[in-house]
XYZ file of C-alpha atoms in Angstrom:
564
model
C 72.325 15.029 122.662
C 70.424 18.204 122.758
C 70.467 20.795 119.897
C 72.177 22.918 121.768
C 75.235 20.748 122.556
C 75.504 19.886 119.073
C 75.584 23.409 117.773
C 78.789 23.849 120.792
C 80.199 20.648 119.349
C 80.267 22.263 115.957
C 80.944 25.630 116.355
C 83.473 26.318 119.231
C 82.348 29.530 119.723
C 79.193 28.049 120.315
C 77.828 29.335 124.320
C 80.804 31.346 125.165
C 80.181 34.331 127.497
C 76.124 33.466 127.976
C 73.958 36.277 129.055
C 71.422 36.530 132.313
C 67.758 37.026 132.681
C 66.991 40.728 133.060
C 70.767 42.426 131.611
C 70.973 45.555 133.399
C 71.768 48.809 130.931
C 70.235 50.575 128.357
C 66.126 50.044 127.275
C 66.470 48.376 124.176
C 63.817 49.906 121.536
C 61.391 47.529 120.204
C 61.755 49.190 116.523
C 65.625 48.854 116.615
C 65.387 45.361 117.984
C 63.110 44.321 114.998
C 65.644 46.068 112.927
C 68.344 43.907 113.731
C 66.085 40.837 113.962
C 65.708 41.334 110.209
C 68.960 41.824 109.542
C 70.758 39.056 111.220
C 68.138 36.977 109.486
C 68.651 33.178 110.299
C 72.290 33.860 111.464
C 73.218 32.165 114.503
C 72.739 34.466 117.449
C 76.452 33.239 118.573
C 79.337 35.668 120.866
C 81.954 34.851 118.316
C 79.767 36.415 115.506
C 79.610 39.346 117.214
C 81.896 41.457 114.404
C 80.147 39.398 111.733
C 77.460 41.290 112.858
C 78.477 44.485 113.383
C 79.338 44.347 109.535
C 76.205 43.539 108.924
C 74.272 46.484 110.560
C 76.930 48.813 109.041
C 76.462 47.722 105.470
C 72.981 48.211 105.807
C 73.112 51.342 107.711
C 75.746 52.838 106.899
C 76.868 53.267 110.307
C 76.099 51.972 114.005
C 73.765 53.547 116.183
C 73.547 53.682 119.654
C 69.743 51.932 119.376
C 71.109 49.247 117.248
C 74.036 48.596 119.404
C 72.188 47.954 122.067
C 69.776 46.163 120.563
C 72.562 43.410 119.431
C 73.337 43.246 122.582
C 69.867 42.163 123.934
C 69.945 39.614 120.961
C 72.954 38.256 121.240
C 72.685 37.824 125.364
C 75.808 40.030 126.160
C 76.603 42.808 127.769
C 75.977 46.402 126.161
C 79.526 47.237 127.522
C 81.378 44.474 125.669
C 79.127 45.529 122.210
C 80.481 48.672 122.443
C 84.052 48.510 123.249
C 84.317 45.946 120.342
C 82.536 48.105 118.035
C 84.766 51.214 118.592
C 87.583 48.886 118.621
C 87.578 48.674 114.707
C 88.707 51.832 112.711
C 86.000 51.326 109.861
C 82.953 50.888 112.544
C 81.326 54.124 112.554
C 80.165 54.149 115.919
C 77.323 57.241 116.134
C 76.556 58.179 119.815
C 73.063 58.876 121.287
C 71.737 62.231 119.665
C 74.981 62.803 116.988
C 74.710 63.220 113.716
C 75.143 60.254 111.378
C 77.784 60.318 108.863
C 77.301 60.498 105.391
C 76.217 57.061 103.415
C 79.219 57.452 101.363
C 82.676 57.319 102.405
C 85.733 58.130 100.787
C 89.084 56.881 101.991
C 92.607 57.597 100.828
C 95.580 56.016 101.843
C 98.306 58.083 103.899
C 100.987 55.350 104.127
C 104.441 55.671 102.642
C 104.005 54.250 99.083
C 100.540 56.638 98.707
C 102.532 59.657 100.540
C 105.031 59.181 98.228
C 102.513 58.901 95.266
C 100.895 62.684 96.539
C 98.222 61.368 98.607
C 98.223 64.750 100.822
C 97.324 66.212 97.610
C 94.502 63.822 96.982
C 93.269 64.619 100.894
C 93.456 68.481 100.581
C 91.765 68.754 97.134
C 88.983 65.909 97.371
C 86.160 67.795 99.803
C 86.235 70.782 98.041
C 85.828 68.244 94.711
C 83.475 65.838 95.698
C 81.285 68.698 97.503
C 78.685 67.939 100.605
C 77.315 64.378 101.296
C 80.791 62.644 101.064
C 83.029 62.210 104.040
C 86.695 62.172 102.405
C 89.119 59.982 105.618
C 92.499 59.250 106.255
C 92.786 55.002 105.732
C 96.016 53.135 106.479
C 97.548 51.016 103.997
C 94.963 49.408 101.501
C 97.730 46.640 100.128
C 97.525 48.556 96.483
C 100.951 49.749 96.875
C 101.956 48.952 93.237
C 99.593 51.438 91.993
C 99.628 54.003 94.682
C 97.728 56.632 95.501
C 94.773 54.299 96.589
C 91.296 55.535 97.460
C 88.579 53.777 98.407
C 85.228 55.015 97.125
C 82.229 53.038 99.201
C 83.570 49.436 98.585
C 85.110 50.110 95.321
C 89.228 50.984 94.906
C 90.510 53.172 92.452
C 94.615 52.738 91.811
C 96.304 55.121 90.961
C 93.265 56.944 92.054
C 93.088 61.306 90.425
C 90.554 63.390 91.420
C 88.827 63.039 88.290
C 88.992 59.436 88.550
C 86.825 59.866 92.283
C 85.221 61.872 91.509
C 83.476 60.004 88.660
C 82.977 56.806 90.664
C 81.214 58.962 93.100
C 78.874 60.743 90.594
C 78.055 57.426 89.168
C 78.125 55.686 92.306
C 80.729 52.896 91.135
C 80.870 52.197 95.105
C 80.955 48.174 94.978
C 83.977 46.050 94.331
C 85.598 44.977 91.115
C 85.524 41.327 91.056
C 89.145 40.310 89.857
C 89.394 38.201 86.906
C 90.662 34.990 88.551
C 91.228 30.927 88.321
C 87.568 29.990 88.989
C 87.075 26.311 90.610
C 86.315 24.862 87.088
C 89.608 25.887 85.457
C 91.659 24.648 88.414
C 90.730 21.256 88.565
C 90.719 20.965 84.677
C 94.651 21.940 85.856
C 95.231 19.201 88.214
C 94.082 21.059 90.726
C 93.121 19.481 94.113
C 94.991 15.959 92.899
C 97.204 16.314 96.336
C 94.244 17.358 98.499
C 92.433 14.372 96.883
C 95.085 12.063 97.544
C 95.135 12.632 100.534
C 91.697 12.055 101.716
C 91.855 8.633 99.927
C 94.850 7.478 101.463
C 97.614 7.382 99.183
C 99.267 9.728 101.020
C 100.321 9.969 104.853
C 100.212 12.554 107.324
C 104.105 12.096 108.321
C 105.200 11.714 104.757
C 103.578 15.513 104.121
C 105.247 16.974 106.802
C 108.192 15.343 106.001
C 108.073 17.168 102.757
C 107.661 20.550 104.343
C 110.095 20.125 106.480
C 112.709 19.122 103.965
C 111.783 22.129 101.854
C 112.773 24.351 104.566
C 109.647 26.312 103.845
C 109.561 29.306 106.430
C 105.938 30.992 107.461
C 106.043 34.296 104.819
C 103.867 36.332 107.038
C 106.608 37.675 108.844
C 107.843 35.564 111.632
C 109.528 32.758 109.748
C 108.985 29.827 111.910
C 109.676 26.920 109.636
C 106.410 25.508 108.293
C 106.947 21.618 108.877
C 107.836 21.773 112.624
C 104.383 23.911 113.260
C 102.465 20.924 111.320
C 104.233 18.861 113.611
C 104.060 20.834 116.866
C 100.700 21.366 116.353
C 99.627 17.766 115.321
C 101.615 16.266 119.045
C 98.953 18.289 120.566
C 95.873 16.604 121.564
C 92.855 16.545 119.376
C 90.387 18.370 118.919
C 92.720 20.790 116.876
C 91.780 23.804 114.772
C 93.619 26.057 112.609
C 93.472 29.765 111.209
C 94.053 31.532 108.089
C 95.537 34.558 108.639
C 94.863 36.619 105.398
C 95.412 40.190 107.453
C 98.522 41.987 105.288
C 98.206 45.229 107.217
C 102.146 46.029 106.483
C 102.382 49.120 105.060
C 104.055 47.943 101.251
C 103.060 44.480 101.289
C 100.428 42.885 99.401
C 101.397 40.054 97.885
C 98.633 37.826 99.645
C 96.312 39.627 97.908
C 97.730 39.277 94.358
C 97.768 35.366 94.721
C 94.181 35.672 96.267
C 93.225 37.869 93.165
C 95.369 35.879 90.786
C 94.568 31.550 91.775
C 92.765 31.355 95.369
C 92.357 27.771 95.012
C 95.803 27.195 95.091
C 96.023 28.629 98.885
C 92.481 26.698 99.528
C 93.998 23.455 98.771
C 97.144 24.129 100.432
C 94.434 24.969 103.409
C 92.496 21.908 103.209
C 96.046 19.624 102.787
C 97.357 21.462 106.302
C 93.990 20.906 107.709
C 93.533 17.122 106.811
C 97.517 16.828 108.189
C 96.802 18.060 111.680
C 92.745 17.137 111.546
C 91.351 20.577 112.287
C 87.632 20.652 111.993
C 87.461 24.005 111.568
C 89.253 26.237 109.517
C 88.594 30.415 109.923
C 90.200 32.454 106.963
C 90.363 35.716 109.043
C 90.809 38.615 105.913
C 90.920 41.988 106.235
C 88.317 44.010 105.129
C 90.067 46.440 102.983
C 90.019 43.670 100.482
C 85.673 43.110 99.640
C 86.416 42.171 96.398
C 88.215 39.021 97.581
C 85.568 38.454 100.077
C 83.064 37.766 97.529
C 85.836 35.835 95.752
C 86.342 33.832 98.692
C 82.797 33.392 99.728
C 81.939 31.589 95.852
C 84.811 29.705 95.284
C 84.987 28.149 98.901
C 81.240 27.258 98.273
C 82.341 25.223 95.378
C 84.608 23.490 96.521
C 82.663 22.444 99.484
C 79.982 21.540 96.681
C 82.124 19.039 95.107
C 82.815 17.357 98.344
C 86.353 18.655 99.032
C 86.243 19.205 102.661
C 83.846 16.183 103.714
C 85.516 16.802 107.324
C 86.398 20.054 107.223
C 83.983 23.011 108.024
C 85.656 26.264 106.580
C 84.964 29.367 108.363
C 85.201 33.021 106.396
C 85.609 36.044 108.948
C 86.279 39.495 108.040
C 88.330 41.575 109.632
C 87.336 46.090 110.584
C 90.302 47.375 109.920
C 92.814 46.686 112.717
C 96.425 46.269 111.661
C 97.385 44.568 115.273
C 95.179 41.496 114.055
C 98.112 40.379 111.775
C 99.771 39.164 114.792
C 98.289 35.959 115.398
C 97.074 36.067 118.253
C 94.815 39.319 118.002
C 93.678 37.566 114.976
C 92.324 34.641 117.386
C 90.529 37.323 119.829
C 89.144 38.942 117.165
C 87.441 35.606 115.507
C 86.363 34.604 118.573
C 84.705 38.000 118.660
C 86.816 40.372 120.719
C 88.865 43.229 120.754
C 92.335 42.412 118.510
C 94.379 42.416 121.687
C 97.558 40.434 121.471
C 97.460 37.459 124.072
C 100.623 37.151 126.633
C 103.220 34.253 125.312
C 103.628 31.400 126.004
C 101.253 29.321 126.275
C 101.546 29.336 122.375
C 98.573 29.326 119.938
C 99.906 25.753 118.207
C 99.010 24.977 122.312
C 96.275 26.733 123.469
C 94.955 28.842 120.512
C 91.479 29.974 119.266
C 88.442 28.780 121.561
C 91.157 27.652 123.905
C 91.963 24.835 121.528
C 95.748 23.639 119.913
C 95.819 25.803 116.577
C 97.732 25.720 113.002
C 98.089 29.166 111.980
C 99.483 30.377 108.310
C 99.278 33.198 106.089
C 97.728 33.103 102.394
C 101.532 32.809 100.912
C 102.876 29.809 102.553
C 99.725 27.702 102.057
C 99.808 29.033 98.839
C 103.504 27.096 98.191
C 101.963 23.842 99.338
C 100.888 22.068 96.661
C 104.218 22.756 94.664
C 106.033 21.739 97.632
C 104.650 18.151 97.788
C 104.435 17.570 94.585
C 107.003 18.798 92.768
C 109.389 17.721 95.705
C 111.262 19.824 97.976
C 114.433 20.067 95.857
C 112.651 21.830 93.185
C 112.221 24.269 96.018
C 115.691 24.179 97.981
C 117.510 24.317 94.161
C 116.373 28.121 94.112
C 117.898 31.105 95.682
C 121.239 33.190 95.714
C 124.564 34.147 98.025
C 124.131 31.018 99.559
C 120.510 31.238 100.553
C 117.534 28.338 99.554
C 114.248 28.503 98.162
C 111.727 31.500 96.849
C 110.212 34.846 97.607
C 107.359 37.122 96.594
C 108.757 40.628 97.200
C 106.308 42.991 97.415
C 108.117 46.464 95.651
C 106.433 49.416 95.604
C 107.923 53.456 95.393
C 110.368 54.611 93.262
C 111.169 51.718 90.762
C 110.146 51.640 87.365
C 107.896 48.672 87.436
C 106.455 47.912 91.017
C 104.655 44.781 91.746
C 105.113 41.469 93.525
C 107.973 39.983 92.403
C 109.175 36.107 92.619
C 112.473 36.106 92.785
C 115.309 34.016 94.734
C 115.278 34.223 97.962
C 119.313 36.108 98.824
C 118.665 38.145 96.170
C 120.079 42.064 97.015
C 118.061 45.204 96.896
C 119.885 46.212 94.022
C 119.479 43.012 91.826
C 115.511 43.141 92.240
C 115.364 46.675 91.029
C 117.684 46.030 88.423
C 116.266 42.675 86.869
C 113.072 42.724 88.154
C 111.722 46.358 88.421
C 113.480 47.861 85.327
C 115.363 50.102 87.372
C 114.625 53.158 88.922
C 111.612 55.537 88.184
C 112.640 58.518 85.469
C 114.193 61.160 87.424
C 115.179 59.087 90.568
C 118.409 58.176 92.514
C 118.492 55.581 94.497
C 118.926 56.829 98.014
C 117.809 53.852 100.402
C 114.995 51.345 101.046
C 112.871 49.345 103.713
C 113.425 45.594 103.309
C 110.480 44.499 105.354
C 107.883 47.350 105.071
C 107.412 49.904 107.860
C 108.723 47.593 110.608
C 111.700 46.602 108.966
C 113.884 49.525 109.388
C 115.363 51.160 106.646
C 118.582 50.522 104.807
C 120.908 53.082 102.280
C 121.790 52.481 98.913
C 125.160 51.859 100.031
C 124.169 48.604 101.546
C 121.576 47.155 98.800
C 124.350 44.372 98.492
C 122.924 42.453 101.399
C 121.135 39.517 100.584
C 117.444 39.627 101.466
C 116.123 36.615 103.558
C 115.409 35.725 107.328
C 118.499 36.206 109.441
C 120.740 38.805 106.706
C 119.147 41.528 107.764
C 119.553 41.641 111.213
C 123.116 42.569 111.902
C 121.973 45.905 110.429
C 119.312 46.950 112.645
C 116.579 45.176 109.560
C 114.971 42.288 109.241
C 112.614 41.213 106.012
C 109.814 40.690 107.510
C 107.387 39.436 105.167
C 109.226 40.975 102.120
C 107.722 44.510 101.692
C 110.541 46.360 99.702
C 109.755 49.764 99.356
C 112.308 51.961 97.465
C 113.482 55.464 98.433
C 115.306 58.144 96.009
C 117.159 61.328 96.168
C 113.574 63.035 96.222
C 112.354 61.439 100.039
C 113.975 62.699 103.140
C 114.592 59.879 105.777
C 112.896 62.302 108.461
C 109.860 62.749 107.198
C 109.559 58.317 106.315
C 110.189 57.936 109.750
C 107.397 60.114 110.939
C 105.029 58.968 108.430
C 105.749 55.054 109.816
C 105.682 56.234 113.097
C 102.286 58.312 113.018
C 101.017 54.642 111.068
C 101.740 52.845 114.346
C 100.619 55.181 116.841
C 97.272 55.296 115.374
C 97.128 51.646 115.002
C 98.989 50.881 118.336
C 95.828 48.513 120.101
C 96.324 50.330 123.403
C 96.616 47.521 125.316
C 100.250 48.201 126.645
C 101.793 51.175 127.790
C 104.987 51.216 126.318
C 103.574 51.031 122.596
C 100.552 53.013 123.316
C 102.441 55.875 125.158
C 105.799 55.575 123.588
C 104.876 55.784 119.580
C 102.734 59.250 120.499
C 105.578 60.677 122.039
C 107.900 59.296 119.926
C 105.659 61.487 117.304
C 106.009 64.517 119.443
C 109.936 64.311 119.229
C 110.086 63.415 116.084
C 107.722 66.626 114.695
C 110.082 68.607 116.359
C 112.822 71.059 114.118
C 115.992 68.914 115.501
C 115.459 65.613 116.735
C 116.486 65.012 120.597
C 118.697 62.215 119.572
C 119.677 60.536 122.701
C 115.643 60.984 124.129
C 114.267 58.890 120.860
C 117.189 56.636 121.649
C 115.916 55.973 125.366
C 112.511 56.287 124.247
C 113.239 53.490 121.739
C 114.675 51.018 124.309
C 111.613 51.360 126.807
C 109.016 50.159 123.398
C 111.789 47.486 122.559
C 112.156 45.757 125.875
C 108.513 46.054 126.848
C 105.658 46.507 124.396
C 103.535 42.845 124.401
C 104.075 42.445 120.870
C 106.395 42.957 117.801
C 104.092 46.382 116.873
C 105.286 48.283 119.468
C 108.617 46.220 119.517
C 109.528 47.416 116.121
C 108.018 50.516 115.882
C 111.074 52.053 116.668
C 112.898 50.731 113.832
C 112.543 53.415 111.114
C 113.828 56.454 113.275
C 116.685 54.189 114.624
C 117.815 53.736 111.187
C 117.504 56.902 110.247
C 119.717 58.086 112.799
C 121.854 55.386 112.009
C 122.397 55.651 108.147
C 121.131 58.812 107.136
C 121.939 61.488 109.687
C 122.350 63.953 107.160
C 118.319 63.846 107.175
C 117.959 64.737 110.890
């Protein structure tokens, strides 16, 4: 077999979209060229790398140039046209046209979403340029997932939360621009734990691949990303399929209020690895890719060390494990922009069915989780799925990590039983509300979710509650309102989040969430309008983004018309 096959064989990527002799386009300069020779070094020159390397160039750079651009493009064998579209796909590409001015080599971004705008990020945005002076670019960013400690900034790399001016603008005078490595359950300390007993069980045959998904599937264990398909029927979907199968990680929390993936990641990442590596060996992927968004470097590095070790210690002997960093897209939380953008592309949601768990990323039958529910594997088999099923309230099973951010006393993810109400978790588990504050409503499931009053926080929160009242919980993003937040102005904020990060793809979202801003900026609200308006994105955006962007202003006009 040739070199080349086996490098396809391995890598599925591998060959994809295969450029021609003589590529018409843009002269590629022999300086820029060099330049990205050099920094590409001995990384494969490979389609599906093609955002792997865009980060590259822009960490060295600082930002991409047209020369470079095109010079990637000669490298990698692919059109200049397909180089660019990707790289001005991705909101934190700085894409620099021929003959523009390149941006300044440090970047400053503060959060706009609801727990930031909440927190007085506008305050934060109109006060930092005049602080920080020339040489900084200060940016609107979308939700960073440090809602807990809102307002977030990021300075360079580095993320200051609660961030004060004073608090940028000493990380920028003393360039403090790289991330702060969490202090977290390092590969030693988790096997000295009994860590990575089930995984190695597993690979030596004590357990079976049907007994394991029998497990899951008597645990009742629901995907916590969002959708909620039960876990143990996608092992076993995916496993009827034929081989060879692969599977995806999909560690993009882009929900404005949720980031509880990123707390367990900080917290015990070998816990989700192993829970990775079990689901892998189960349906024998050979490849795993743990897609994760690049608002989170720190975990990156994390990530990029602790996945070595285990690898080291011969852990995955048949598993390759694949770490791919996301630009900042929020559509590549749904799963199947995730796949397009590891295999290189624009984060475009695919048309449904076929199904990823049948035709998924490289074409190929794929298991796809988030960090949480691989995260619950390893307790799940081996504690037993009673010890699992004997949680939760009102009549509802198992556990869930609510992530609680805005006006509650003590914010943070919180494990609680899954049923619980709105008004239990602030009162047990977030001390109540913040000084001051009367509770006044709350989103369930983070900007998507639709927002609820106070008069209904009896409701238990879990998959199918939620629904008869417009909600759903999504993947558990509470985010409480008081007395002090009109319902208007949430509902434009959530809107405004999805029209910028609406992927363009379909009319209906693309079209309908900007005018939906129009209407909604207006001094009265054209009621039945938003109403029609909200219909047309419902019945036929491509994918739940523009489906439930509507959501927030429907429940406003539903529960809180007092606001309009």
């Amino acid at each position: 077999m040739a070199a080349g096959d086996t490098e396809a064989r391995r890598h599925p990527g591998a060959g994809r979209r295969k450029g021609r002799p003589g590529l018409k386009g843009r002269t590629v300069d022999p300086t820029a060229l060099a330049e990205v020779r050099a920094v590409l070094g001995e990384a494969p020159r490979r389609a599906d790398l093609l955002i792997e390397h865009l980060h590259l160039l822009q960490d060295q750079y600082h930002h991409l140039s047209a020369r470079h651009l095109a010079a990637l493009a000669e490298e990698l064998g692919i059109a200049m046209a397909e180089v660019y579209e990707v790289a001005t796909f991705y909101a934190h590409f700085d894409v620099v046209k021929e003959g523009a001015a390149a941006p300044p080599a440090l970047t400053v971004r503060v959060c706009d979403s609801l727990s930031c705008a909440l927190a007085g990020a506008d305050g934060l945005l109109r006060d930092l340029p005049a602080s920080l002076g020339p040489g900084v670019r200060v940016v609107r960013a979308p939700c960073m997932g440090r809602c807990e400690a809102a307002p977030a900034v990021e300075v360079g790399h580095r993320h200051l939360a609660p961030a004060t001016l004073d608090s940028v603008a000493a990380a920028v005078r003393d360039r403090h621009i790289e991330p702060e490595i969490p202090a977290h359950v390092g590969f030693a300390a988790y096997v000295a734990d009994g860590g990575y007993a089930l995984l190695r069980s597993c690979l030596e045959g004590a357990r079976t691949r049907d007994s394991l998904i029998e497990a899951m599937e008597a645990s009742g264990l629901r995907g916590l990303g969002g959708a909620g398909f039960p876990a143990g029927r996608k092992w076993r979907l995916v496993r009827q399929e034929p081989a060879p199968r692969l599977m995806a990680v999909n560690a993009d929390e882009g929900e404005p209020g949720t980031f509880k993936d990123r707390y367990y990641l900080e917290q015990d990442p070998h816990r989700m690895l192993e829970g990775m590596l079990v689901a892998a060996w189960v349906v024998e992927a050979a490849d795993v890719y743990i897609y994760l968004r690049d608002e989170y470097p720190a975990l990156h590095r994390v990530l990029g060390r602790e996945v070595a070790a285990l690898s080291a210690a011969g852990l995955a002997p048949e598993t390759r494990i694949h770490l791919r960093r996301g630009a900042g897209a929020y559509i590549c939380g749904e799963e199947s922009a995730m796949l397009e953008s590891i295999e290189g592309r624009r984060g475009e949601p695919r048309h449904k069915p076929p199904f990823p768990s049948q035709v998924g990323l490289f074409g190929r039958p794929t298991l796809i989780h988030n960090v949480e529910t691989l995260h619950w594997v390893r307790d799940l088999v081996t504690r037993g799925p009673e010890w699992f099923t004997g949680e939760g309230r009102h009549g509802r099973k198992g556990l869930r990590s609510f992530s609680v951010s805005g006006r509650v006393r003590s914010p943070g993810v919180k494990l609680a039983p899954a049923g619980i109400t709105a008004q239990e978790l602030i009162d047990e588990y977030c001390g109540g509300m913040a000084a001051g504050h009367r509770f006044k409503g709350y989103l369930p499931g983070g900007a998507s979710g639709g927002i609820l009053p106070a008069s209904k926080a009896d409701i238990p929160l879990d998959f199918g509650t939620l629904e008869p009242h417009g909600c759903f919980i999504g993947s558990a993003a509470v985010v409480v309102l008081s007395d002090r937040d009109n319902m208007r102005d949430v509902a434009l904020n959530l809107m405004r989040f999805f029209e910028d990060e609406s992927c363009g793809q379909c009319t209906p979202c693309r079209v309908g969430t900007a005018k939906a801003v129009g209407l909604m900026v207006a001094p009265r609200w054209d009621v039945p309008l938003l109403k029609e308006l909200a219909t047309g994105m419902r019945d036929a955006s491509i994918c739940g983004l523009g489906q439930a962007a509507p959501n927030p202003l429907l429940s406003v006009m539903t529960h809180f018309p007092e606001d309009l």
